[in-house]
């Protein structure tokens, strides 16, 4: 390997800044070393806020400016299109139009797609193959599940899609799955469906995003000539955010770099927080083993945060065992200690944060420089409600506002129909959610009848169910749904709004639907619904809560106004704020109990890295809050502070508490807790006796005997009853679009019994017939 020590380069000690190229003049010593060390493997271990993008950009410009490589001979890989665009722009500022000749600067997927177009035939595709999106993938998997007579409710397509994505991220082809992976879907049919899926994609001349990398990895492994062609082409390889690479990306890069070994990876093992996407921190930890003699250059000078913030973050991350090790420092003077505030409960946490932000605003701090970071999205709800009350503008980054999320809108739609049966928009949203087999044709029939009769959609559907206008299965399903609404309206009079919501989610199968998905997204949606139920506990009636939601949804601040940012810690990576509030630092919330249960010690270390990322987003002030009590499934539960608070260096933090009453007992419980995986969990209250006798009758019918349910349901729809037509009478000959000609045998309100000439005796609604000539 070429000797690249500082003594052989015109660094500051040897030649002064005047002899440095423009792109290196403003870099510190380690950054310059990373730029000028061009030969051999290099690991640029770049801590938070240490200017790694500036160093990587300057290195790329240096390779081209010094003619060590033509632009087309450098492979530069990023994780996002935004990062690739920024890289191209910055390099262009240094080397001008030469950047336009860099065809291999982009994301893993874009670069592999370009390669695969050239070699598609080697994996059974044509060069014009289609790259399908997630919706197309799910549709294809559903087809395969149905064709193989598998119960899609028990084995959802989304679950299979998640498994296939995980297998591809690990570089596994059909046939590579071990027994455990094969058993993870449909009791031992994982490999079978993976094979069917890949065969179907090939027949369609298509691939998904995971295939772009997997196919190229397979080609490199099987076609030595193709691999050698790219090894010769790329004289230098640069990789950003190396700590976030998954197995297939790691294997692909390692093959490309084995010949020349001129690979420079930039990353921070302390910021590896995406294992749920397949990222493996081990990739960066073993870089020196993969490339013996690799030069490790540590970027430790931080340009973002105060000394107290950096010291607190460094002390915390030092508790991790799986790390390469570095210590951040800064030339910034002064600053405040990291504040750790204990509050009594969740509502007080939201009040306290609101008061602190209002104080900052009075002191002249722009709201755009203030952020609240949460561990999970469901935590945003309490802050949103509080900020609406006090008129504090906010924005949600990386997701929807709490009440705008799809699962929350679904739940609210059910509640709106319970409270107001005339709410057509709400009924249309949930009539087939979860899936009940009621398609677009059924909805069209309901709309037609509603327009003809002037009835609300729910009442119109009830009338249709009590006729022969719809297929028996659809009519029975609608009758069952309307029977449920009857029961829920009765329950709304005798139970709490939060308990009513839980019944609705259970009775409709909405909870089961999400549980069956077995994905991180589905778990997050379940958490959101639990938080919605918790929010409803503060309201005595369903009407009061729905009115509150309407006011919240209607409170849209001017888009040009300054706003407090609310987001998850994951979404905040790469961002920075002057004033930062880190909330919910309690065991079970952060670190997440779900993560600990699923991943043990490895997940604990990732949670700690996530805490490190959170703290290092702060420039000037960082405030951590924890609550002594949280409400879980309707029950107040004592909480203990996050172990991460205990791991913060005492001399870098300032602790205070606003708790009263049980605070001393809570502190005692914390000091006595010595189990590193201790957690508090709540149990759902017993609801086995919540349903009344009327509901038992409906349950006994199983909703299959639609007439029994419809008779009960008629009471709730009586106020919507349409007036019978006066131009139709018993004995009259009439015409029906579906059943043809017939004679009216009986009339009850707007219901007719007609003996049709070809279809026999049918019960229909009078708006669907017309007098025959």
XYZ file of C-alpha atoms in Angstrom:
773
model
C 0.000 0.000 0.000
C 1.317 3.481 -0.865
C 2.688 5.455 2.095
C 0.221 8.286 2.631
C 1.388 9.641 5.965
C 1.013 13.414 6.514
C 4.777 13.894 6.164
C 4.602 12.979 2.463
C 1.678 15.273 1.710
C 1.517 19.087 1.629
C -0.521 19.240 4.800
C -0.654 22.277 7.045
C 2.427 21.266 9.036
C 4.574 20.910 5.919
C 3.514 23.492 3.394
C 0.814 25.722 4.812
C -2.730 26.294 3.634
C -1.578 28.312 0.626
C -0.305 25.161 -1.093
C -3.552 23.246 -0.656
C -6.157 22.990 -3.408
C -9.304 25.088 -2.804
C -11.459 22.090 -1.881
C -9.104 21.215 1.019
C -8.342 24.661 2.404
C -11.138 24.761 4.975
C -10.767 21.175 6.126
C -9.226 20.216 9.436
C -6.242 17.880 9.638
C -8.101 14.526 9.792
C -10.448 15.648 6.992
C -7.463 16.571 4.811
C -5.848 13.253 5.540
C -9.025 11.493 4.438
C -8.983 13.507 1.201
C -5.328 12.973 0.364
C -5.053 9.305 1.349
C -6.153 8.038 -2.032
C -4.621 4.564 -2.292
C -5.789 1.480 -0.452
C -8.781 0.887 1.822
C -9.828 3.796 4.022
C -12.414 3.902 6.803
C -13.469 7.468 7.518
C -15.014 7.099 10.972
C -17.033 10.298 11.108
C -18.874 11.255 14.287
C -22.043 13.298 14.374
C -21.580 16.856 13.120
C -17.922 16.369 12.126
C -18.206 17.425 8.478
C -18.069 14.018 6.818
C -19.961 15.230 3.725
C -17.425 18.002 3.179
C -14.567 15.492 3.462
C -16.178 12.938 1.161
C -17.007 15.589 -1.441
C -13.468 16.974 -1.334
C -12.021 13.474 -1.714
C -14.127 12.832 -4.798
C -13.119 16.206 -6.280
C -9.456 15.468 -5.491
C -9.487 12.128 -7.351
C -10.755 13.830 -10.492
C -8.845 17.106 -10.204
C -5.514 15.278 -9.832
C -6.312 12.974 -12.790
C -6.035 9.879 -10.636
C -9.232 8.777 -12.329
C -11.625 9.947 -15.003
C -15.114 10.772 -13.710
C -16.441 7.543 -15.271
C -13.856 5.495 -13.334
C -15.164 6.431 -9.882
C -18.039 4.621 -8.190
C -19.685 6.797 -5.528
C -22.611 5.236 -3.682
C -25.155 7.042 -1.492
C -28.305 5.892 0.252
C -30.782 8.477 -0.992
C -31.369 10.387 -4.197
C -31.227 13.593 -2.178
C -27.730 12.747 -0.940
C -26.644 11.897 -4.490
C -27.939 15.230 -5.804
C -26.201 17.130 -3.021
C -22.962 15.269 -3.688
C -23.125 16.024 -7.413
C -23.836 19.701 -6.721
C -20.962 20.100 -4.254
C -18.453 18.294 -6.463
C -19.563 20.434 -9.390
C -18.671 23.537 -7.386
C -15.102 22.208 -7.116
C -14.478 20.678 -10.562
C -17.069 22.322 -12.801
C -18.614 20.516 -15.759
C -16.486 17.411 -15.208
C -19.080 16.234 -12.695
C -21.500 15.643 -15.583
C -19.260 12.792 -16.695
C -19.892 10.798 -13.504
C -22.423 8.131 -14.509
C -21.723 6.001 -11.437
C -22.651 8.513 -8.743
C -25.987 7.515 -7.226
C -27.875 5.209 -4.881
C -27.305 1.471 -4.603
C -30.550 0.838 -6.461
C -29.998 3.321 -9.289
C -26.469 2.053 -9.952
C -27.522 -1.612 -9.880
C -30.490 -0.860 -12.154
C -28.068 0.642 -14.685
C -25.827 -2.423 -14.466
C -28.728 -4.851 -14.684
C -30.057 -3.245 -17.879
C -26.749 -4.232 -19.493
C -26.763 -7.827 -18.222
C -30.458 -8.648 -17.827
C -30.302 -11.768 -19.992
C -27.948 -13.400 -17.466
C -30.835 -13.617 -14.976
C -33.565 -14.430 -17.493
C -34.793 -10.880 -18.082
C -34.854 -8.529 -21.037
C -33.129 -5.164 -20.876
C -36.464 -3.313 -20.849
C -37.628 -5.036 -17.644
C -40.140 -3.261 -15.402
C -39.365 -2.310 -11.807
C -42.569 -2.868 -9.846
C -43.562 -0.801 -6.822
C -44.938 -1.969 -3.487
C -48.591 -1.895 -4.613
C -47.863 -4.074 -7.632
C -45.830 -6.424 -5.460
C -48.697 -6.868 -3.007
C -51.191 -7.410 -5.805
C -48.994 -10.098 -7.336
C -48.471 -11.868 -4.019
C -52.211 -11.836 -3.317
C -52.808 -13.532 -6.656
C -50.291 -16.260 -5.806
C -51.833 -16.768 -2.360
C -55.330 -17.105 -3.836
C -54.170 -19.434 -6.601
C -52.648 -21.733 -3.992
C -55.803 -21.805 -1.832
C -54.087 -20.161 1.135
C -56.066 -18.148 3.668
C -54.906 -14.567 2.990
C -56.347 -13.370 6.282
C -54.127 -15.750 8.211
C -51.125 -15.347 5.917
C -51.335 -11.779 4.565
C -49.571 -10.755 1.382
C -47.950 -7.870 3.255
C -46.312 -10.306 5.658
C -44.940 -12.364 2.757
C -43.681 -9.181 1.055
C -41.824 -8.234 4.227
C -40.207 -11.660 4.468
C -39.128 -11.642 0.824
C -37.644 -8.182 1.249
C -35.720 -9.401 4.302
C -34.416 -12.437 2.424
C -33.250 -10.311 -0.485
C -31.578 -7.830 1.869
C -29.579 -10.763 3.200
C -28.624 -11.951 -0.281
C -30.758 -15.107 -0.077
C -32.252 -16.665 -3.200
C -35.075 -19.226 -3.286
C -33.464 -22.427 -2.141
C -31.115 -20.639 0.271
C -33.631 -20.466 3.112
C -32.918 -22.523 6.198
C -35.611 -24.441 8.039
C -36.461 -21.545 10.346
C -36.887 -19.075 7.484
C -38.937 -21.585 5.503
C -41.262 -22.074 8.487
C -41.778 -18.330 8.891
C -44.582 -18.315 6.313
C -47.569 -20.654 5.847
C -46.176 -23.421 8.082
C -43.188 -24.330 5.946
C -44.098 -22.839 2.564
C -41.824 -19.806 2.636
C -39.418 -21.152 0.024
C -42.311 -22.350 -2.152
C -43.954 -18.930 -2.336
C -40.626 -17.140 -2.743
C -39.927 -19.389 -5.754
C -43.399 -18.815 -7.205
C -42.979 -15.068 -6.802
C -39.594 -14.951 -8.508
C -40.836 -17.152 -11.367
C -43.847 -14.911 -11.836
C -41.654 -11.790 -11.931
C -39.444 -13.388 -14.565
C -42.501 -14.277 -16.664
C -43.612 -10.635 -16.447
C -40.099 -9.400 -17.337
C -40.117 -7.521 -14.038
C -38.238 -7.218 -10.790
C -38.777 -5.475 -7.479
C -36.316 -3.123 -5.771
C -34.677 -5.934 -3.841
C -33.962 -7.774 -7.070
C -31.840 -4.933 -8.424
C -29.074 -5.707 -5.943
C -29.705 -9.429 -5.601
C -29.595 -10.051 -9.361
C -26.320 -8.123 -9.703
C -24.814 -9.995 -6.758
C -25.804 -13.282 -8.404
C -24.284 -12.154 -11.715
C -21.012 -11.162 -10.032
C -20.863 -14.520 -8.271
C -21.621 -16.609 -11.372
C -20.107 -14.552 -14.196
C -16.465 -13.904 -13.409
C -15.950 -11.943 -16.620
C -18.666 -9.435 -15.750
C -17.241 -8.904 -12.279
C -13.727 -8.380 -13.629
C -15.043 -5.842 -16.144
C -16.394 -3.634 -13.330
C -13.367 -4.227 -11.130
C -11.188 -2.838 -13.930
C -13.565 0.019 -14.628
C -13.773 1.376 -11.067
C -10.366 2.619 -9.961
C -11.869 4.113 -6.809
C -14.960 3.325 -4.781
C -16.541 5.725 -2.269
C -19.452 4.748 -0.027
C -21.452 7.089 2.200
C -23.305 5.990 5.382
C -21.551 2.618 5.376
C -22.998 1.750 8.793
C -26.417 1.492 7.151
C -25.497 -1.157 4.561
C -27.325 -4.465 4.622
C -25.858 -7.871 3.769
C -26.497 -7.810 0.015
C -25.054 -4.291 -0.337
C -22.009 -5.313 1.696
C -21.380 -8.437 -0.413
C -21.818 -6.490 -3.668
C -19.352 -3.813 -2.584
C -16.804 -6.294 -1.277
C -16.707 -8.164 -4.589
C -16.206 -4.940 -6.547
C -13.388 -3.752 -4.267
C -11.418 -6.984 -3.967
C -9.156 -6.382 -6.988
C -7.888 -2.805 -6.477
C -8.929 -2.369 -2.830
C -9.189 1.394 -3.364
C -12.375 1.675 -1.355
C -13.151 4.510 1.040
C -16.194 4.073 3.255
C -17.612 6.850 5.401
C -19.759 6.089 8.387
C -20.329 6.085 12.116
C -20.904 2.825 13.940
C -22.483 4.859 16.752
C -25.243 5.994 14.384
C -26.288 2.607 13.022
C -30.028 2.663 13.825
C -31.752 0.905 10.922
C -31.554 -2.830 11.663
C -35.294 -3.046 11.027
C -34.496 -2.164 7.402
C -31.823 -4.863 7.252
C -28.810 -2.665 8.106
C -26.003 -4.536 9.872
C -23.608 -2.571 12.076
C -21.198 -5.525 11.825
C -20.352 -4.440 8.265
C -18.497 -1.334 9.446
C -17.098 -3.038 12.555
C -15.325 -5.680 10.448
C -14.037 -3.366 7.709
C -10.426 -3.731 8.865
C -10.738 -7.533 8.763
C -12.266 -7.455 5.287
C -9.486 -5.159 4.056
C -6.281 -5.833 5.998
C -4.058 -2.788 6.331
C -6.989 -0.396 6.028
C -6.339 3.125 7.263
C -8.816 4.333 9.876
C -9.211 8.111 9.997
C -11.372 9.448 12.818
C -13.286 12.689 12.381
C -13.949 13.781 15.953
C -14.096 17.584 15.862
C -17.758 18.499 16.073
C -18.987 21.757 14.525
C -22.560 21.533 15.775
C -22.967 21.144 19.522
C -21.745 22.560 22.821
C -19.203 20.699 24.980
C -21.879 19.625 27.496
C -24.041 18.056 24.801
C -21.101 16.194 23.271
C -19.817 14.970 26.629
C -23.272 13.681 27.577
C -23.653 11.861 24.251
C -20.132 10.391 24.428
C -20.652 9.195 27.994
C -23.890 7.482 27.027
C -22.603 5.697 23.916
C -19.545 4.535 25.843
C -21.771 1.910 27.490
C -21.963 0.032 24.177
C -19.488 -2.814 23.724
C -19.815 -3.250 19.940
C -18.162 -0.076 18.683
C -14.867 1.118 17.229
C -14.573 4.032 19.619
C -14.026 7.770 19.234
C -14.532 10.891 21.336
C -16.234 13.983 19.976
C -14.875 17.412 20.921
C -15.521 20.994 19.900
C -13.925 24.420 19.943
C -17.323 25.954 20.748
C -17.263 27.572 24.178
C -19.882 27.667 26.912
C -23.363 26.288 26.654
C -25.755 24.757 29.152
C -25.725 21.367 30.772
C -28.162 18.805 29.417
C -31.324 19.133 31.483
C -33.134 16.029 32.715
C -36.648 16.784 33.938
C -38.933 14.341 35.723
C -42.684 14.962 35.520
C -45.645 13.219 37.085
C -47.409 11.951 33.964
C -47.753 12.250 30.191
C -50.123 15.248 30.185
C -47.761 17.157 32.490
C -44.894 16.321 30.122
C -46.792 17.951 27.250
C -47.686 20.967 29.405
C -44.102 21.413 30.556
C -42.691 21.230 27.022
C -45.311 23.713 25.821
C -44.394 26.156 28.603
C -40.678 25.807 27.831
C -41.236 26.492 24.134
C -43.405 29.541 24.886
C -40.590 30.857 27.104
C -38.059 30.356 24.305
C -40.398 32.151 21.914
C -40.674 35.127 24.290
C -36.876 35.231 24.465
C -36.746 35.560 20.690
C -35.970 31.981 19.645
C -37.564 31.164 16.256
C -39.938 28.181 16.461
C -38.233 26.690 13.398
C -35.181 26.098 15.596
C -37.160 24.063 18.169
C -37.869 20.334 17.875
C -39.446 17.518 19.886
C -38.128 14.015 19.219
C -40.167 10.932 20.139
C -39.285 7.244 20.043
C -42.561 6.196 18.388
C -45.130 8.075 16.347
C -48.002 7.466 18.746
C -46.251 9.762 21.263
C -46.951 12.840 19.141
C -50.686 12.879 19.935
C -50.425 14.370 23.414
C -48.199 17.207 22.205
C -50.440 17.938 19.232
C -53.487 18.233 21.466
C -51.666 20.463 23.927
C -50.257 22.755 21.250
C -53.695 23.140 19.693
C -55.027 24.244 23.092
C -52.361 26.904 23.614
C -52.182 28.005 19.968
C -48.600 26.881 19.330
C -47.850 26.151 15.673
C -46.264 22.800 14.915
C -45.422 20.470 12.049
C -45.079 16.690 11.895
C -42.044 15.546 9.893
C -41.707 12.055 8.456
C -45.371 11.186 8.852
C -48.918 12.469 9.122
C -50.359 14.378 12.010
C -51.794 11.934 14.508
C -55.450 12.280 13.515
C -54.572 12.143 9.796
C -53.045 8.668 9.876
C -54.986 6.033 7.947
C -55.721 3.727 10.890
C -56.850 6.680 13.025
C -59.144 7.926 10.261
C -60.626 4.437 9.956
C -61.314 4.252 13.686
C -62.787 7.744 13.726
C -65.011 6.865 10.778
C -66.566 3.993 12.742
C -67.129 6.292 15.705
C -68.670 8.984 13.504
C -71.195 6.535 12.031
C -72.059 5.313 15.537
C -72.646 8.881 16.671
C -74.237 10.102 13.452
C -75.762 7.434 11.153
C -76.246 10.076 8.420
C -72.461 10.492 7.988
C -72.131 9.099 4.451
C -68.458 9.979 4.049
C -67.508 8.070 7.173
C -69.664 5.061 6.252
C -68.192 4.875 2.760
C -64.690 4.809 4.235
C -65.282 1.771 6.462
C -68.094 -0.247 4.846
C -65.398 -2.603 3.518
C -62.566 -1.895 5.958
C -61.364 -4.407 7.028
C -62.164 -6.322 3.844
C -65.645 -7.855 3.932
C -66.044 -8.817 0.300
C -68.148 -5.735 -0.482
C -66.845 -4.429 -3.780
C -67.369 -1.392 -5.947
C -70.592 -2.763 -7.452
C -72.184 -3.074 -4.014
C -71.165 0.476 -3.158
C -72.596 1.722 -6.453
C -75.910 -0.015 -5.651
C -75.973 1.640 -2.237
C -75.300 5.068 -3.724
C -78.007 4.610 -6.373
C -80.595 3.645 -3.798
C -79.550 6.457 -1.468
C -80.001 9.006 -4.267
C -83.377 7.601 -5.296
C -84.780 7.565 -1.787
C -82.979 10.489 -0.208
C -81.740 8.172 2.538
C -78.304 8.258 4.162
C -75.943 5.618 2.811
C -76.120 3.441 5.929
C -79.922 3.379 5.922
C -79.970 2.728 2.178
C -77.625 -0.218 2.609
C -79.869 -1.599 5.338
C -82.887 -1.506 3.041
C -80.911 -3.212 0.295
C -79.886 -5.943 2.711
C -83.564 -6.581 3.444
C -84.274 -7.223 -0.218
C -83.137 -9.413 -3.066
C -81.379 -6.556 -4.852
C -77.960 -7.780 -3.709
C -76.325 -11.213 -3.768
C -77.108 -13.159 -0.604
C -73.538 -13.024 0.669
C -73.284 -9.244 0.291
C -76.736 -8.744 1.829
C -75.832 -10.904 4.807
C -72.563 -9.053 5.312
C -74.281 -5.668 5.263
C -76.981 -6.904 7.612
C -74.312 -8.145 10.005
C -72.471 -4.822 9.863
C -75.660 -2.896 10.581
C -76.374 -5.237 13.478
C -72.961 -4.357 14.852
C -73.685 -0.645 14.575
C -76.941 -1.197 16.457
C -75.044 -2.899 19.259
C -72.320 -0.237 19.355
C -74.918 2.535 19.640
C -76.446 0.735 22.580
C -73.016 0.313 24.147
C -72.215 3.997 23.642
C -74.906 4.737 26.243
C -73.433 2.470 28.927
C -69.663 2.352 28.367
C -66.809 4.813 28.047
C -65.753 6.137 24.632
C -62.338 4.447 24.891
C -63.922 1.105 25.775
C -66.333 1.504 22.872
C -63.428 2.024 20.486
C -61.685 -1.120 21.711
C -64.886 -3.098 21.176
C -65.223 -1.747 17.644
C -61.625 -2.611 16.756
C -62.029 -6.128 18.158
C -65.522 -6.824 16.777
C -64.652 -5.695 13.253
C -61.418 -7.671 13.141
C -59.385 -4.494 12.616
C -57.007 -5.392 15.440
C -56.633 -8.951 14.167
C -55.935 -7.645 10.662
C -52.978 -5.585 11.889
C -51.708 -8.342 14.177
C -51.654 -10.771 11.260
C -49.498 -8.443 9.180
C -46.557 -9.007 11.554
C -44.634 -6.018 10.231
C -43.022 -3.027 11.931
C -45.531 -0.733 10.219
C -48.486 -2.778 11.494
C -47.102 -2.739 15.041
C -46.769 1.025 14.842
C -50.368 1.322 13.663
C -51.521 -0.789 16.623
C -49.604 1.535 18.931
C -51.343 4.517 17.349
C -54.759 2.952 17.916
C -53.864 2.229 21.545
C -52.894 5.873 21.954
C -56.205 6.937 20.384
C -58.086 4.859 22.952
C -55.978 6.415 25.697
C -56.778 9.902 24.407
C -60.508 9.135 24.547
C -60.326 8.355 28.268
C -60.314 12.087 28.955
C -63.825 12.536 27.499
C -67.136 11.576 29.044
C -69.090 11.114 25.841
C -68.346 10.072 22.290
C -69.791 13.347 21.049
C -67.396 15.394 23.180
C -64.404 13.525 21.800
C -65.489 13.801 18.164
C -66.040 17.525 18.599
C -62.507 17.839 19.982
C -61.094 15.983 16.974
C -62.987 18.251 14.588
C -61.466 21.315 16.225
C -57.980 19.807 16.072
C -58.313 18.845 12.399
C -59.588 22.311 11.544
C -56.621 24.060 13.138
C -54.230 24.441 10.214
C -51.661 27.170 10.714
C -50.434 29.295 7.826
C -47.854 27.188 5.959
C -45.470 30.153 5.994
C -45.590 30.553 9.790
C -42.743 29.344 11.976
C -43.507 26.001 13.566
C -42.151 23.655 16.203
C -40.991 20.406 14.596
C -42.272 17.102 16.008
C -40.730 13.915 14.651
C -39.321 10.511 15.529
C -35.637 10.137 16.335
C -35.190 7.967 13.245
C -36.576 10.727 11.041
C -34.301 13.310 12.681
C -31.027 11.648 11.676
C -28.973 14.144 9.696
C -30.860 17.168 11.070
C -29.968 19.636 13.823
C -31.839 22.136 16.010
C -30.846 24.856 18.464
C -33.360 23.766 21.099
C -34.241 20.083 21.455
C -36.734 18.254 23.683
C -36.318 14.488 24.017
C -39.474 13.075 25.583
C -40.671 9.764 26.965
C -37.320 8.553 28.281
C -38.737 5.714 30.371
C -38.115 1.995 30.397
C -40.424 0.271 27.944
C -40.847 3.452 25.911
C -37.180 4.219 25.317
C -35.531 1.793 25.128
C -38.500 0.229 23.405
C -39.656 -2.894 25.208
C -40.761 -4.383 21.915
C -37.244 -3.998 20.524
C -35.683 -5.555 23.617
C -38.089 -8.500 23.511
C -37.330 -9.158 19.856
C -33.582 -8.507 19.767
C -32.170 -8.704 23.283
C -28.737 -7.187 23.888
C -28.138 -6.316 20.221
C -31.369 -4.306 20.179
C -30.447 -2.625 23.464
C -27.198 -1.396 21.913
C -29.094 -0.107 18.873
C -31.547 1.692 21.150
C -28.567 3.294 22.885
C -27.180 4.369 19.503
C -30.582 5.882 18.803
C -30.340 7.854 22.067
C -26.870 9.043 20.998
C -28.274 10.198 17.653
C -31.070 12.042 19.487
C -28.766 13.992 21.795
C -26.366 14.945 19.009
C -29.152 16.634 17.033
C -28.973 19.521 19.547
C -26.824 22.585 18.922
C -27.332 24.748 22.035
C -29.887 23.239 24.428
C -30.957 19.651 25.034
C -33.736 18.781 27.472
C -34.677 15.189 28.336
C -38.043 14.451 29.980
C -39.417 11.345 31.659
C -42.725 10.695 33.413
C -43.423 8.727 36.572
C -46.766 7.502 35.243
C -48.142 6.507 31.865
C -51.603 5.319 30.980
C -51.468 1.940 29.249
C -54.665 0.288 27.974
C -56.725 2.508 30.232
C -54.736 1.826 33.397
C -52.272 4.140 35.085
C -48.931 2.385 35.275
C -45.838 3.452 37.177
C -42.798 4.065 34.993
C -39.117 4.190 35.803
C -36.622 6.460 34.051
C -34.785 5.084 31.068
C -31.515 3.348 31.855
C -30.006 5.798 29.382
C -30.559 8.618 31.892
C -28.561 6.704 34.496
C -25.754 6.297 31.940
C -25.392 10.046 31.307
C -22.304 11.538 33.043
C -23.520 13.278 36.190
C -21.238 16.265 35.733
C -22.694 16.998 32.285
C -26.378 17.052 33.251
C -28.683 19.060 35.490
C -31.586 17.140 36.996
C -34.856 18.535 38.238
C -38.321 17.235 38.957
C -41.754 18.817 38.959
C -43.432 15.789 40.510
C -45.448 15.782 43.700
C -47.168 13.120 45.752
C -45.786 9.755 44.780
C -42.495 11.109 43.457
C -40.436 9.812 46.375
C -41.868 6.311 46.019
C -41.219 6.426 42.280
C -37.581 7.462 42.854
C -37.163 4.682 45.399
C -38.479 2.141 42.927
C -35.990 3.375 40.371
C -33.004 3.166 42.700
C -33.934 -0.369 43.686
C -34.251 -1.575 40.101
C -31.149 -3.547 39.174
C -32.533 -5.687 36.372
C -31.208 -4.311 33.058
C -34.252 -5.634 31.243
C -36.830 -4.725 33.876
C -39.972 -3.193 32.436
C -43.492 -2.332 33.366
C -46.367 -3.495 31.237
C -50.088 -3.004 31.561
C -52.773 -5.572 30.898
C -55.939 -4.862 29.064
C -59.030 -4.659 31.266
C -61.415 -7.598 31.151
C -64.247 -6.871 28.776
C -65.825 -10.296 28.721
C -69.074 -9.044 30.281
C -69.266 -5.748 28.439
C -71.738 -6.924 25.839
C -75.445 -6.970 26.538
C -78.007 -9.726 25.830
C -79.050 -8.117 22.562
C -75.545 -8.545 21.300
C -75.526 -12.201 22.335
C -78.557 -12.724 20.100
C -76.731 -11.087 17.221
C -73.654 -13.208 17.881
C -75.694 -16.389 17.975
C -76.959 -15.624 14.509
C -73.397 -15.246 13.293
C -74.849 -12.528 11.053
C -75.785 -15.319 8.634
C -79.498 -15.103 9.388
C -79.818 -11.638 7.981
C -83.536 -11.202 8.605
C -83.117 -11.492 12.396
C -80.432 -8.848 12.407
C -82.316 -6.571 10.033
C -85.404 -6.639 12.226
C -83.332 -5.451 15.187
C -81.569 -2.880 13.031
C -84.784 -1.360 11.670
C -85.335 0.431 14.959
C -82.163 2.462 14.544
C -83.005 3.323 10.939
C -86.651 4.146 11.515
C -86.014 7.860 11.389
C -84.756 7.462 7.848
C -87.682 5.407 6.517
C -88.631 6.457 3.010
C -92.246 7.168 2.086
C -93.857 4.446 -0.068
C -94.630 5.280 -3.676
C -98.280 6.118 -4.408
C -98.100 5.145 -8.089
C -97.484 1.455 -7.290
C -100.254 -0.801 -5.945
C -100.884 -4.479 -5.233
C -101.814 -6.351 -8.420
C -99.992 -3.879 -10.670
C -97.588 -5.091 -13.349
C -94.076 -3.606 -12.952
C -90.604 -3.874 -14.454
C -87.256 -4.397 -12.638
C -83.897 -3.992 -14.432
C -82.521 -7.206 -12.944
C -85.555 -9.476 -12.502
C -87.706 -8.356 -15.457
C -91.562 -8.145 -15.471
C -93.811 -9.202 -12.608
C -96.919 -8.483 -10.543
C -96.937 -6.810 -7.121
C -98.241 -9.359 -4.580
C -97.781 -7.391 -1.328
C -96.625 -3.953 -0.190
C -95.133 -2.926 3.185
C -93.894 0.638 3.266
C -91.419 0.953 0.431
C -90.871 -2.838 0.296
C -92.646 -4.830 -2.410
C -93.140 -8.553 -2.859
C -93.284 -9.243 -6.589
C -93.911 -12.480 -8.465
C -91.594 -12.126 -11.439
C -92.362 -13.998 -14.636
C -88.848 -15.492 -14.924
C -87.307 -15.063 -11.469
C -90.090 -16.042 -9.089
C -91.077 -14.288 -5.873
C -88.645 -11.530 -4.815
C -88.618 -8.855 -2.136
C -87.438 -5.546 -3.639
C -87.446 -1.842 -2.892
C -90.033 0.207 -4.802
C -87.471 2.719 -6.095
C -85.937 -0.043 -8.226
C -89.145 -0.731 -10.214
C -91.288 1.184 -12.617
C -94.861 0.678 -13.747
C -95.106 -1.533 -16.859
C -96.887 -0.266 -19.959
